[in-house]
Amino acid sequence: QQQVKQSPQSLIVQKGGIPIINCAYENTAFDYFPWYQQFPGKGPALLIAIRPDVSEKKEGRFTISFNKSAKQFSLHIMDSQPGDSATYFCAATYGSARQLTFGSGTQLTVLP
Amino acid sequence: KAGVTQTPRYLIKTRGQQVTLSCSPISGHRSVSWYQQTPGQGLQFLFEYFSETQRNKGNFPGRFSGRQFSNSRSEMNVSTLELGDSALYLCASSRGGLYQETQYFGPGTRLLVL
């Protein structure tokens, strides 16, 4: 019940495309859903996060869509750039806990 | 403000040995969490320390332990190393307050067990 399932495992898009990464969770106690970006040799860095009381959140070119009834959330990257090529992880936690449950990751490649 | 630092960055050990990894959080951060990252299992939570006390623990065997010092620096120890312990070990720091907040990750320590 602690799992967060992420898809696809890898994604290749052309520059300017809109890659979409999807995540689904089971534990209804989760109430905080961050997305992290990781470049090779670096630790994950927070991109954007959402709580289940909103259905969408935008920060720059990154948008999270959240469907509480379906227990699903997704990351959209608008006008993707080659510099966005990285591994993206969705995660979930609850309350004030610092214990993040991560999805399996999506390796995104944006072709020039 | 300096980020989260981890030492050493790379480490090679043999089976049966033990290893200690260090993490220095961002100044003012009192919570330090540790994660193991492997290609097969992904990112998995090990434990979290706040004000020198373990506040949360993941599902890892007792060979994995940690501690936190009064300056918030944290160490994790793995005893009797196994081949499967080869991984990138990441620590993350945050202020540790009552509300959810950004966790800042360090670059990790890459451990190879031979």
PDB file of N, CA and C in Angstrom, chain A residues 31-32 36 38 41-46 51 89 93-100 102-104, chain B residues 9 31 33 35 37 43 45 48 55-56 90 94 96-103 105-107:
ATOM      1  N   ASP A  31      -0.570  12.874   1.397  1.00  0.00           N
ATOM      2  CA  ASP A  31      -1.182  14.187   1.175  1.00  0.00           C
ATOM      3  C   ASP A  31      -0.184  15.235   0.679  1.00  0.00           C
ATOM      4  N   TYR A  32       0.954  14.781   0.209  1.00  0.00           N
ATOM      5  CA  TYR A  32       1.951  15.695  -0.337  1.00  0.00           C
ATOM      6  C   TYR A  32       2.690  14.954  -1.421  1.00  0.00           C
ATOM      7  N   TYR A  36      10.733  15.268  -8.355  1.00  0.00           N
ATOM      8  CA  TYR A  36      12.161  15.560  -8.294  1.00  0.00           C
ATOM      9  C   TYR A  36      12.800  15.314  -9.658  1.00  0.00           C
ATOM     10  N   GLN A  38      16.601  14.599 -11.413  1.00  0.00           N
ATOM     11  CA  GLN A  38      17.962  14.178 -11.074  1.00  0.00           C
ATOM     12  C   GLN A  38      18.818  14.096 -12.330  1.00  0.00           C
ATOM     13  N   GLY A  41      25.147  12.046 -11.597  1.00  0.00           N
ATOM     14  CA  GLY A  41      26.154  12.506 -10.651  1.00  0.00           C
ATOM     15  C   GLY A  41      25.653  13.499  -9.624  1.00  0.00           C
ATOM     16  N   LYS A  42      24.363  13.769  -9.655  1.00  0.00           N
ATOM     17  CA  LYS A  42      23.787  14.740  -8.709  1.00  0.00           C
ATOM     18  C   LYS A  42      22.689  14.082  -7.892  1.00  0.00           C
ATOM     19  N   GLY A  43      22.358  14.706  -6.767  1.00  0.00           N
ATOM     20  CA  GLY A  43      21.210  14.244  -6.005  1.00  0.00           C
ATOM     21  C   GLY A  43      19.927  14.807  -6.603  1.00  0.00           C
ATOM     22  N   PRO A  44      18.799  14.206  -6.267  1.00  0.00           N
ATOM     23  CA  PRO A  44      17.516  14.730  -6.767  1.00  0.00           C
ATOM     24  C   PRO A  44      17.278  16.154  -6.270  1.00  0.00           C
ATOM     25  N   ALA A  45      16.605  16.959  -7.092  1.00  0.00           N
ATOM     26  CA  ALA A  45      16.267  18.333  -6.722  1.00  0.00           C
ATOM     27  C   ALA A  45      14.773  18.533  -6.916  1.00  0.00           C
ATOM     28  N   LEU A  46      14.127  19.158  -5.939  1.00  0.00           N
ATOM     29  CA  LEU A  46      12.690  19.379  -6.014  1.00  0.00           C
ATOM     30  C   LEU A  46      12.341  20.304  -7.177  1.00  0.00           C
ATOM     31  N   ARG A  51      -0.556  19.379  -3.296  1.00  0.00           N
ATOM     32  CA  ARG A  51      -1.383  18.734  -2.283  1.00  0.00           C
ATOM     33  C   ARG A  51      -2.711  18.348  -2.930  1.00  0.00           C
ATOM     34  N   PHE A  89      11.461  11.801 -10.907  1.00  0.00           N
ATOM     35  CA  PHE A  89      10.843  10.923  -9.919  1.00  0.00           C
ATOM     36  C   PHE A  89       9.621  11.604  -9.319  1.00  0.00           C
ATOM     37  N   THR A  93       4.246  11.517   0.356  1.00  0.00           N
ATOM     38  CA  THR A  93       4.418  11.367   1.792  1.00  0.00           C
ATOM     39  C   THR A  93       3.148  11.884   2.470  1.00  0.00           C
ATOM     40  N   TYR A  94       3.143  11.912   3.791  1.00  0.00           N
ATOM     41  CA  TYR A  94       1.946  12.293   4.526  1.00  0.00           C
ATOM     42  C   TYR A  94       2.318  13.123   5.743  1.00  0.00           C
ATOM     43  N   GLY A  95       1.399  13.970   6.152  1.00  0.00           N
ATOM     44  CA  GLY A  95       1.602  14.784   7.345  1.00  0.00           C
ATOM     45  C   GLY A  95       2.896  15.560   7.260  1.00  0.00           C
ATOM     46  N   SER A  96       3.647  15.544   8.351  1.00  0.00           N
ATOM     47  CA  SER A  96       4.926  16.242   8.389  1.00  0.00           C
ATOM     48  C   SER A  96       6.092  15.282   8.208  1.00  0.00           C
ATOM     49  N   ALA A  97       5.784  14.033   7.831  1.00  0.00           N
ATOM     50  CA  ALA A  97       6.828  13.022   7.689  1.00  0.00           C
ATOM     51  C   ALA A  97       7.817  13.411   6.598  1.00  0.00           C
ATOM     52  N   ARG A  98       9.058  13.129   6.856  1.00  0.00           N
ATOM     53  CA  ARG A  98      10.090  13.381   5.856  1.00  0.00           C
ATOM     54  C   ARG A  98      10.374  12.127   5.037  1.00  0.00           C
ATOM     55  N   GLN A  99       9.647  11.043   5.297  1.00  0.00           N
ATOM     56  CA  GLN A  99       9.827   9.780   4.590  1.00  0.00           C
ATOM     57  C   GLN A  99       9.129   9.844   3.252  1.00  0.00           C
ATOM     58  N   LEU A 100       9.906   9.985   2.180  1.00  0.00           N
ATOM     59  CA  LEU A 100       9.354  10.031   0.838  1.00  0.00           C
ATOM     60  C   LEU A 100       9.306   8.633   0.247  1.00  0.00           C
ATOM     61  N   PHE A 102       9.156   6.978  -3.255  1.00  0.00           N
ATOM     62  CA  PHE A 102       9.433   7.408  -4.622  1.00  0.00           C
ATOM     63  C   PHE A 102       8.865   6.433  -5.655  1.00  0.00           C
ATOM     64  N   GLY A 103       8.500   6.983  -6.818  1.00  0.00           N
ATOM     65  CA  GLY A 103       8.245   6.161  -7.981  1.00  0.00           C
ATOM     66  C   GLY A 103       9.570   5.650  -8.529  1.00  0.00           C
ATOM     67  N   SER A 104       9.483   4.804  -9.554  1.00  0.00           N
ATOM     68  CA  SER A 104      10.670   4.134 -10.079  1.00  0.00           C
ATOM     69  C   SER A 104      11.510   5.006 -11.013  1.00  0.00           C
TER      70      SER A 104
ATOM     71  N   ARG B   9      32.766  10.853  -1.478  1.00  0.00           N
ATOM     72  CA  ARG B   9      31.903  10.754  -2.650  1.00  0.00           C
ATOM     73  C   ARG B   9      31.917   9.341  -3.231  1.00  0.00           C
ATOM     74  N   SER B  31      16.792  18.425  10.353  1.00  0.00           N
ATOM     75  CA  SER B  31      16.348  17.087   9.948  1.00  0.00           C
ATOM     76  C   SER B  31      17.256  16.565   8.845  1.00  0.00           C
ATOM     77  N   SER B  33      17.619  13.062   6.451  1.00  0.00           N
ATOM     78  CA  SER B  33      17.096  11.757   6.031  1.00  0.00           C
ATOM     79  C   SER B  33      18.102  11.086   5.131  1.00  0.00           C
ATOM     80  N   TYR B  35      18.690   7.977   2.152  1.00  0.00           N
ATOM     81  CA  TYR B  35      18.049   7.142   1.140  1.00  0.00           C
ATOM     82  C   TYR B  35      19.109   6.290   0.441  1.00  0.00           C
ATOM     83  N   GLN B  37      19.821   4.462  -3.218  1.00  0.00           N
ATOM     84  CA  GLN B  37      19.373   4.441  -4.609  1.00  0.00           C
ATOM     85  C   GLN B  37      20.110   3.359  -5.378  1.00  0.00           C
ATOM     86  N   LEU B  43      14.818   4.492  -5.352  1.00  0.00           N
ATOM     87  CA  LEU B  43      15.114   5.306  -4.158  1.00  0.00           C
ATOM     88  C   LEU B  43      14.298   4.789  -2.990  1.00  0.00           C
ATOM     89  N   PHE B  45      13.799   4.880   1.316  1.00  0.00           N
ATOM     90  CA  PHE B  45      14.048   5.610   2.557  1.00  0.00           C
ATOM     91  C   PHE B  45      14.692   4.681   3.580  1.00  0.00           C
ATOM     92  N   GLU B  48      15.334   8.785   9.250  1.00  0.00           N
ATOM     93  CA  GLU B  48      15.402  10.238   9.409  1.00  0.00           C
ATOM     94  C   GLU B  48      15.795  10.566  10.843  1.00  0.00           C
ATOM     95  N   ARG B  55      13.667   9.693  14.040  1.00  0.00           N
ATOM     96  CA  ARG B  55      12.245  10.014  14.057  1.00  0.00           C
ATOM     97  C   ARG B  55      11.433   9.064  13.188  1.00  0.00           C
ATOM     98  N   ASN B  56      12.084   8.425  12.234  1.00  0.00           N
ATOM     99  CA  ASN B  56      11.387   7.544  11.313  1.00  0.00           C
ATOM    100  C   ASN B  56      12.373   6.546  10.746  1.00  0.00           C
ATOM    101  N   LEU B  90      22.164   8.636  -0.478  1.00  0.00           N
ATOM    102  CA  LEU B  90      21.841  10.059  -0.502  1.00  0.00           C
ATOM    103  C   LEU B  90      21.343  10.520   0.848  1.00  0.00           C
ATOM    104  N   SER B  94      16.338  19.181   5.813  1.00  0.00           N
ATOM    105  CA  SER B  94      15.255  20.155   5.838  1.00  0.00           C
ATOM    106  C   SER B  94      15.223  20.774   7.228  1.00  0.00           C
ATOM    107  N   GLY B  96      12.868  20.726   9.356  1.00  0.00           N
ATOM    108  CA  GLY B  96      12.348  19.736  10.291  1.00  0.00           C
ATOM    109  C   GLY B  96      11.151  20.189  11.081  1.00  0.00           C
ATOM    110  N   GLY B  97      10.459  21.220  10.597  1.00  0.00           N
ATOM    111  CA  GLY B  97       9.306  21.733  11.314  1.00  0.00           C
ATOM    112  C   GLY B  97       8.093  20.833  11.217  1.00  0.00           C
ATOM    113  N   LEU B  98       6.974  21.359  11.694  1.00  0.00           N
ATOM    114  CA  LEU B  98       5.748  20.563  11.763  1.00  0.00           C
ATOM    115  C   LEU B  98       5.052  20.414  10.419  1.00  0.00           C
ATOM    116  N   TYR B  99       5.438  21.219   9.448  1.00  0.00           N
ATOM    117  CA  TYR B  99       4.764  21.183   8.165  1.00  0.00           C
ATOM    118  C   TYR B  99       5.692  20.647   7.086  1.00  0.00           C
ATOM    119  N   GLN B 100       5.084  20.093   6.046  1.00  0.00           N
ATOM    120  CA  GLN B 100       5.855  19.547   4.948  1.00  0.00           C
ATOM    121  C   GLN B 100       6.664  20.650   4.286  1.00  0.00           C
ATOM    122  N   GLU B 101       7.879  20.340   3.932  1.00  0.00           N
ATOM    123  CA  GLU B 101       8.763  21.349   3.350  1.00  0.00           C
ATOM    124  C   GLU B 101       9.736  20.674   2.401  1.00  0.00           C
ATOM    125  N   THR B 102      10.436  21.491   1.645  1.00  0.00           N
ATOM    126  CA  THR B 102      11.391  20.972   0.670  1.00  0.00           C
ATOM    127  C   THR B 102      12.531  20.251   1.374  1.00  0.00           C
ATOM    128  N   GLN B 103      12.857  19.101   0.860  1.00  0.00           N
ATOM    129  CA  GLN B 103      14.041  18.382   1.310  1.00  0.00           C
ATOM    130  C   GLN B 103      15.123  18.591   0.251  1.00  0.00           C
ATOM    131  N   PHE B 105      18.652  17.499  -1.309  1.00  0.00           N
ATOM    132  CA  PHE B 105      19.513  16.329  -1.363  1.00  0.00           C
ATOM    133  C   PHE B 105      20.969  16.714  -1.629  1.00  0.00           C
ATOM    134  N   GLY B 106      21.861  15.926  -1.054  1.00  0.00           N
ATOM    135  CA  GLY B 106      23.273  16.028  -1.369  1.00  0.00           C
ATOM    136  C   GLY B 106      23.584  15.242  -2.627  1.00  0.00           C
ATOM    137  N   PRO B 107      24.857  15.261  -3.068  1.00  0.00           N
ATOM    138  CA  PRO B 107      25.246  14.565  -4.296  1.00  0.00           C
ATOM    139  C   PRO B 107      25.379  13.056  -4.125  1.00  0.00           C
TER     140      PRO B 107
END
